[in-house]
Amino acid sequence: MGFFRSLGRTYIAVINLIFLILSLGLLIVGIVMRVGDKVTQKLMDKGTTKLEQALISSNLLAGANIDIDMNEFLKSAAIGVIVAGAILMVISIVGLVSALSKSACLLKLYIFICIVLLIGEIIIVILLYATSAIHKQLKKELKDGITNKYSGFSGSDVTTVIWNVVMIQGQCCGVDDYTDFKNGMAWDMTEKSGGVPKTLKTPVACCVNLPASDNLACAETLSQSTNNYDNGCYDTYWNWTIGNKAYVAGVLSGVGIFQLLLIASGFGVLTMRDESKVNHSDRRRGQWR
């Protein structure tokens, strides 16, 4: 029985040591994103240079110069990374200390945290796959971003560049379709071609193939052979990632089993600890008879 109790403690300790190292990595990455302007800007400059080359090669934006300050964007994202790292670190420390110190109170706290996390994950999975509430809210936020900030193929702000890259790489258009770009506050559905403004039906980034000249016909007409106007990016990327049920089922099963093993190990250690105390007490009483 002592062997299995030691095995359970070792499992909990090793797993939490791994997560403690991961949490330190997240904190370091978050801090660099938050304060390391020179480091992050160099990385962003490389990315924008590649984007400039892609735009110039289409002959649509000859002499284009994209000046994007990604540091403000990264600083906001860094907060989430730092918070995630800090939470993971606290949980890992509780688990690690509970295993090494043999503290029943800490182990009970750790088991409680693991159970709460498991229940939370189950609720999130149900909300993602059994209801449409989260999807509706996410789509609303994304569409609001397009309406308020998207400024066309030649736009250089963060929101515009990200959307252009997303649509080009995903061969998709907008959140649901091309109508998401109507009534935009930052873009009037026109692009200059040869110095002449042309009214478009969709962003140029929605074209199946980016124009290699000043001919923007692919964005001026709604044709499935030349434009991805009816293929929304939300569903496209959802199906590529967590919408892939076979892949997600495998990952969730692995994570679930992993967490259940942690919880079972914790309960096992507590149970065997209590039994050991009872047996020890019985032996002491037997000695006094």
GROMACS .gro file of C-alpha atoms in nm:
model
  289
    1MET     CA    1   0.000   0.000   0.000
    2GLY     CA    2   0.290   0.232   0.076
    3PHE     CA    3   0.424   0.170  -0.274
    4PHE     CA    4   0.101   0.282  -0.443
    5ARG     CA    5   0.078   0.586  -0.218
    6SER     CA    6   0.433   0.684  -0.316
    7LEU     CA    7   0.350   0.619  -0.682
    8GLY     CA    8   0.047   0.849  -0.661
    9ARG     CA    9   0.250   1.126  -0.497
   10THR     CA   10   0.526   1.088  -0.756
   11TYR     CA   11   0.276   1.115  -1.044
   12ILE     CA   12   0.123   1.431  -0.899
   13ALA     CA   13   0.466   1.582  -0.828
   14VAL     CA   14   0.611   1.508  -1.174
   15ILE     CA   15   0.306   1.638  -1.363
   16ASN     CA   16   0.296   1.958  -1.160
   17LEU     CA   17   0.670   2.010  -1.198
   18ILE     CA   18   0.621   1.996  -1.576
   19PHE     CA   19   0.335   2.247  -1.556
   20LEU     CA   20   0.540   2.471  -1.327
   21ILE     CA   21   0.812   2.486  -1.593
   22LEU     CA   22   0.549   2.560  -1.859
   23SER     CA   23   0.401   2.837  -1.643
   24LEU     CA   24   0.745   2.996  -1.607
   25GLY     CA   25   0.778   2.986  -1.985
   26LEU     CA   26   0.440   3.158  -2.026
   27LEU     CA   27   0.537   3.427  -1.777
   28ILE     CA   28   0.867   3.493  -1.954
   29VAL     CA   29   0.694   3.513  -2.294
   30GLY     CA   30   0.426   3.743  -2.151
   31ILE     CA   31   0.681   3.974  -1.988
   32VAL     CA   32   0.885   3.994  -2.309
   33MET     CA   33   0.567   4.077  -2.503
   34ARG     CA   34   0.479   4.341  -2.245
   35VAL     CA   35   0.810   4.523  -2.204
   36GLY     CA   36   1.042   4.397  -2.478
   37ASP     CA   37   0.950   4.649  -2.747
   38LYS     CA   38   1.275   4.606  -2.939
   39VAL     CA   39   1.248   4.227  -2.951
   40THR     CA   40   0.882   4.215  -3.055
   41GLN     CA   41   0.909   4.499  -3.305
   42LYS     CA   42   1.194   4.323  -3.487
   43LEU     CA   43   0.976   4.015  -3.524
   44MET     CA   44   0.683   4.227  -3.644
   45ASP     CA   45   0.904   4.413  -3.892
   46LYS     CA   46   1.001   4.083  -4.052
   47GLY     CA   47   0.635   3.988  -4.085
   48THR     CA   48   0.528   4.321  -4.234
   49THR     CA   49   0.818   4.313  -4.481
   50LYS     CA   50   0.692   3.981  -4.615
   51LEU     CA   51   0.339   4.123  -4.640
   52GLU     CA   52   0.465   4.429  -4.826
   53GLN     CA   53   0.643   4.205  -5.075
   54ALA     CA   54   0.325   4.003  -5.129
   55LEU     CA   55   0.120   4.318  -5.191
   56ILE     CA   56   0.377   4.472  -5.424
   57SER     CA   57   0.407   4.151  -5.625
   58SER     CA   58   0.036   4.177  -5.708
   59ASN     CA   59   0.111   4.511  -5.882
   60LEU     CA   60  -0.187   4.653  -5.699
   61LEU     CA   61   0.012   4.843  -5.438
   62ALA     CA   62   0.342   4.923  -5.604
   63GLY     CA   63   0.565   5.113  -5.366
   64ALA     CA   64   0.348   5.014  -5.072
   65ASN     CA   65   0.481   5.087  -4.727
   66ILE     CA   66   0.309   4.920  -4.437
   67ASP     CA   67   0.397   5.077  -4.105
   68ILE     CA   68   0.241   4.875  -3.827
   69ASP     CA   69   0.318   4.924  -3.460
   70MET     CA   70   0.226   4.584  -3.318
   71ASN     CA   71   0.363   4.658  -2.973
   72GLU     CA   72   0.038   4.802  -2.839
   73PHE     CA   73  -0.150   4.500  -2.971
   74LEU     CA   74   0.106   4.261  -2.820
   75LYS     CA   75   0.101   4.442  -2.486
   76SER     CA   76  -0.272   4.379  -2.458
   77ALA     CA   77  -0.230   4.013  -2.553
   78ALA     CA   78   0.059   3.986  -2.306
   79ILE     CA   79  -0.176   4.047  -2.013
   80GLY     CA   80  -0.370   3.733  -2.100
   81VAL     CA   81  -0.049   3.529  -2.133
   82ILE     CA   82   0.085   3.656  -1.799
   83VAL     CA   83  -0.245   3.588  -1.619
   84ALA     CA   84  -0.263   3.236  -1.767
   85GLY     CA   85   0.097   3.171  -1.662
   86ALA     CA   86   0.035   3.301  -1.310
   87ILE     CA   87  -0.278   3.088  -1.261
   88LEU     CA   88  -0.103   2.777  -1.394
   89MET     CA   89   0.194   2.848  -1.164
   90VAL     CA   90  -0.024   2.877  -0.852
   91ILE     CA   91  -0.207   2.551  -0.931
   92SER     CA   92   0.122   2.374  -1.007
   93ILE     CA   93   0.281   2.494  -0.683
   94VAL     CA   94  -0.020   2.376  -0.480
   95GLY     CA   95  -0.004   2.034  -0.647
   96LEU     CA   96   0.373   2.004  -0.615
   97VAL     CA   97   0.386   2.112  -0.250
   98SER     CA   98   0.089   1.889  -0.159
   99ALA     CA   99   0.271   1.588  -0.303
  100LEU     CA  100   0.611   1.664  -0.150
  101SER     CA  101   0.495   1.786   0.192
  102LYS     CA  102   0.238   1.508   0.238
  103SER     CA  103  -0.009   1.775   0.353
  104ALA     CA  104  -0.365   1.640   0.351
  105CYS     CA  105  -0.513   1.992   0.349
  106LEU     CA  106  -0.313   2.102   0.044
  107LEU     CA  107  -0.387   1.776  -0.136
  108LYS     CA  108  -0.761   1.820  -0.073
  109LEU     CA  109  -0.735   2.177  -0.206
  110TYR     CA  110  -0.552   2.053  -0.516
  111ILE     CA  111  -0.812   1.782  -0.578
  112PHE     CA  112  -1.087   2.043  -0.543
  113ILE     CA  113  -0.913   2.271  -0.797
  114CYS     CA  114  -0.875   1.981  -1.042
  115ILE     CA  115  -1.243   1.889  -1.008
  116VAL     CA  116  -1.352   2.252  -1.060
  117LEU     CA  117  -1.131   2.279  -1.371
  118LEU     CA  118  -1.269   1.953  -1.510
  119ILE     CA  119  -1.629   2.066  -1.454
  120GLY     CA  120  -1.547   2.404  -1.613
  121GLU     CA  121  -1.398   2.234  -1.918
  122ILE     CA  122  -1.707   2.014  -1.954
  123ILE     CA  123  -1.932   2.322  -1.939
  124ILE     CA  124  -1.720   2.502  -2.203
  125VAL     CA  125  -1.734   2.198  -2.433
  126ILE     CA  126  -2.113   2.183  -2.394
  127LEU     CA  127  -2.145   2.555  -2.470
  128LEU     CA  128  -1.918   2.526  -2.775
  129TYR     CA  129  -2.074   2.218  -2.930
  130ALA     CA  130  -2.430   2.201  -2.797
  131THR     CA  131  -2.537   2.568  -2.807
  132SER     CA  132  -2.486   2.864  -3.038
  133ALA     CA  133  -2.462   3.136  -2.769
  134ILE     CA  134  -2.081   3.161  -2.766
  135HIS     CA  135  -2.061   3.147  -3.147
  136LYS     CA  136  -2.311   3.432  -3.181
  137GLN     CA  137  -2.117   3.650  -2.937
  138LEU     CA  138  -1.781   3.577  -3.101
  139LYS     CA  139  -1.921   3.652  -3.447
  140LYS     CA  140  -2.072   3.977  -3.321
  141GLU     CA  141  -1.735   4.092  -3.182
  142LEU     CA  142  -1.554   4.002  -3.504
  143LYS     CA  143  -1.813   4.175  -3.722
  144ASP     CA  144  -1.798   4.488  -3.505
  145GLY     CA  145  -1.420   4.492  -3.560
  146ILE     CA  146  -1.470   4.476  -3.937
  147THR     CA  147  -1.736   4.748  -3.935
  148ASN     CA  148  -1.536   4.987  -3.719
  149LYS     CA  149  -1.175   4.925  -3.829
  150TYR     CA  150  -1.135   4.735  -4.157
  151SER     CA  151  -0.995   4.979  -4.415
  152GLY     CA  152  -0.945   4.774  -4.732
  153PHE     CA  153  -0.661   4.586  -4.899
  154SER     CA  154  -0.421   4.879  -4.867
  155GLY     CA  155  -0.499   4.943  -4.499
  156SER     CA  156  -0.205   4.922  -4.258
  157ASP     CA  157  -0.373   4.908  -3.918
  158VAL     CA  158  -0.349   4.586  -3.718
  159THR     CA  159  -0.713   4.480  -3.760
  160THR     CA  160  -0.707   4.529  -4.137
  161VAL     CA  161  -0.377   4.349  -4.192
  162ILE     CA  162  -0.484   4.054  -3.977
  163TRP     CA  163  -0.813   4.021  -4.163
  164ASN     CA  164  -0.642   4.041  -4.502
  165VAL     CA  165  -0.395   3.768  -4.403
  166VAL     CA  166  -0.674   3.553  -4.255
  167MET     CA  167  -0.886   3.580  -4.571
  168ILE     CA  168  -0.596   3.519  -4.810
  169GLN     CA  169  -0.460   3.220  -4.619
  170GLY     CA  170  -0.802   3.073  -4.543
  171GLN     CA  171  -0.950   3.135  -4.888
  172CYS     CA  172  -1.251   3.290  -4.717
  173CYS     CA  173  -1.436   3.621  -4.690
  174GLY     CA  174  -1.554   3.802  -4.378
  175VAL     CA  175  -1.698   3.634  -4.071
  176ASP     CA  176  -2.002   3.481  -4.246
  177ASP     CA  177  -1.964   3.620  -4.599
  178TYR     CA  178  -1.891   3.935  -4.803
  179THR     CA  179  -2.194   4.122  -4.661
  180ASP     CA  180  -1.999   4.176  -4.337
  181PHE     CA  181  -1.807   4.454  -4.514
  182LYS     CA  182  -2.114   4.655  -4.613
  183ASN     CA  183  -2.177   4.976  -4.420
  184GLY     CA  184  -1.820   4.980  -4.290
  185MET     CA  185  -1.713   5.298  -4.112
  186ALA     CA  186  -1.346   5.280  -4.220
  187TRP     CA  187  -1.387   5.152  -4.578
  188ASP     CA  188  -1.632   5.255  -4.850
  189MET     CA  189  -1.588   4.938  -5.064
  190THR     CA  190  -1.352   5.111  -5.310
  191GLU     CA  191  -0.987   5.056  -5.406
  192LYS     CA  192  -0.769   5.264  -5.635
  193SER     CA  193  -0.661   5.081  -5.948
  194GLY     CA  194  -0.429   5.272  -6.179
  195GLY     CA  195  -0.513   5.584  -5.979
  196VAL     CA  196  -0.885   5.540  -6.049
  197PRO     CA  197  -1.121   5.445  -5.762
  198LYS     CA  198  -1.322   5.131  -5.833
  199THR     CA  199  -1.630   5.019  -5.643
  200LEU     CA  200  -1.596   4.659  -5.529
  201LYS     CA  201  -1.839   4.391  -5.419
  202THR     CA  202  -1.585   4.232  -5.183
  203PRO     CA  203  -1.239   4.309  -5.044
  204VAL     CA  204  -0.954   4.218  -5.281
  205ALA     CA  205  -0.835   3.971  -5.015
  206CYS     CA  206  -1.148   3.766  -5.085
  207CYS     CA  207  -1.029   3.686  -5.439
  208VAL     CA  208  -0.936   3.322  -5.503
  209ASN     CA  209  -0.613   3.448  -5.662
  210LEU     CA  210  -0.475   3.793  -5.582
  211PRO     CA  211  -0.468   4.016  -5.892
  212ALA     CA  212  -0.128   4.033  -6.063
  213SER     CA  213  -0.219   4.362  -6.232
  214ASP     CA  214  -0.451   4.658  -6.179
  215ASN     CA  215  -0.746   4.444  -6.294
  216LEU     CA  216  -0.974   4.407  -5.993
  217ALA     CA  217  -1.249   4.214  -6.171
  218CYS     CA  218  -1.227   3.931  -5.919
  219ALA     CA  219  -1.352   4.168  -5.647
  220GLU     CA  220  -1.599   4.356  -5.867
  221THR     CA  221  -1.822   4.057  -5.940
  222LEU     CA  222  -1.961   3.775  -5.727
  223SER     CA  223  -1.835   3.457  -5.891
  224GLN     CA  224  -1.742   3.141  -5.701
  225SER     CA  225  -1.473   3.064  -5.958
  226THR     CA  226  -1.283   3.385  -5.882
  227ASN     CA  227  -1.404   3.494  -5.538
  228ASN     CA  228  -1.460   3.335  -5.196
  229TYR     CA  229  -1.745   3.578  -5.123
  230ASP     CA  230  -1.983   3.317  -4.974
  231ASN     CA  231  -1.723   3.124  -4.774
  232GLY     CA  232  -1.711   3.268  -4.421
  233CYS     CA  233  -1.382   3.264  -4.231
  234TYR     CA  234  -1.541   3.175  -3.898
  235ASP     CA  235  -1.672   2.839  -4.017
  236THR     CA  236  -1.358   2.777  -4.225
  237TYR     CA  237  -1.117   2.815  -3.935
  238TRP     CA  238  -1.358   2.647  -3.692
  239ASN     CA  239  -1.371   2.337  -3.914
  240TRP     CA  240  -0.991   2.339  -3.950
  241THR     CA  241  -0.936   2.351  -3.574
  242ILE     CA  242  -1.177   2.268  -3.291
  243GLY     CA  243  -1.458   2.197  -3.535
  244ASN     CA  244  -1.275   1.879  -3.636
  245LYS     CA  245  -1.471   1.642  -3.412
  246ALA     CA  246  -1.241   1.342  -3.454
  247TYR     CA  247  -0.934   1.546  -3.360
  248VAL     CA  248  -1.106   1.726  -3.073
  249ALA     CA  249  -1.255   1.402  -2.937
  250GLY     CA  250  -0.907   1.250  -2.922
  251VAL     CA  251  -0.754   1.554  -2.752
  252LEU     CA  252  -1.039   1.596  -2.503
  253SER     CA  253  -1.034   1.225  -2.420
  254GLY     CA  254  -0.661   1.243  -2.351
  255VAL     CA  255  -0.695   1.557  -2.138
  256GLY     CA  256  -0.993   1.410  -1.951
  257ILE     CA  257  -0.813   1.084  -1.871
  258PHE     CA  258  -0.506   1.279  -1.765
  259GLN     CA  259  -0.708   1.496  -1.524
  260LEU     CA  260  -0.906   1.200  -1.391
  261LEU     CA  261  -0.577   1.023  -1.316
  262LEU     CA  262  -0.461   1.327  -1.119
  263ILE     CA  263  -0.787   1.334  -0.921
  264ALA     CA  264  -0.782   0.957  -0.869
  265SER     CA  265  -0.418   0.972  -0.756
  266GLY     CA  266  -0.505   1.243  -0.507
  267PHE     CA  267  -0.799   1.050  -0.365
  268GLY     CA  268  -0.588   0.734  -0.358
  269VAL     CA  269  -0.312   0.901  -0.159
  270LEU     CA  270  -0.567   1.042   0.090
  271THR     CA  271  -0.748   0.709   0.128
  272MET     CA  272  -0.430   0.508   0.180
  273ARG     CA  273  -0.307   0.774   0.422
  274ASP     CA  274  -0.622   0.739   0.632
  275GLU     CA  275  -0.604   0.358   0.623
  276SER     CA  276  -0.241   0.374   0.730
  277LYS     CA  277  -0.337   0.590   1.027
  278VAL     CA  278  -0.614   0.347   1.126
  279ASN     CA  279  -0.384   0.046   1.103
  280HIS     CA  280  -0.116   0.225   1.304
  281SER     CA  281  -0.372   0.318   1.570
  282ASP     CA  282  -0.499  -0.042   1.588
  283ARG     CA  283  -0.146  -0.172   1.636
  284ARG     CA  284  -0.083   0.074   1.918
  285ARG     CA  285  -0.405  -0.028   2.093
  286GLY     CA  286  -0.306  -0.393   2.055
  287GLN     CA  287   0.025  -0.328   2.227
  288TRP     CA  288  -0.151  -0.188   2.537
  289ARG     CA  289  -0.387  -0.482   2.581
   0.00000   0.00000   0.00000
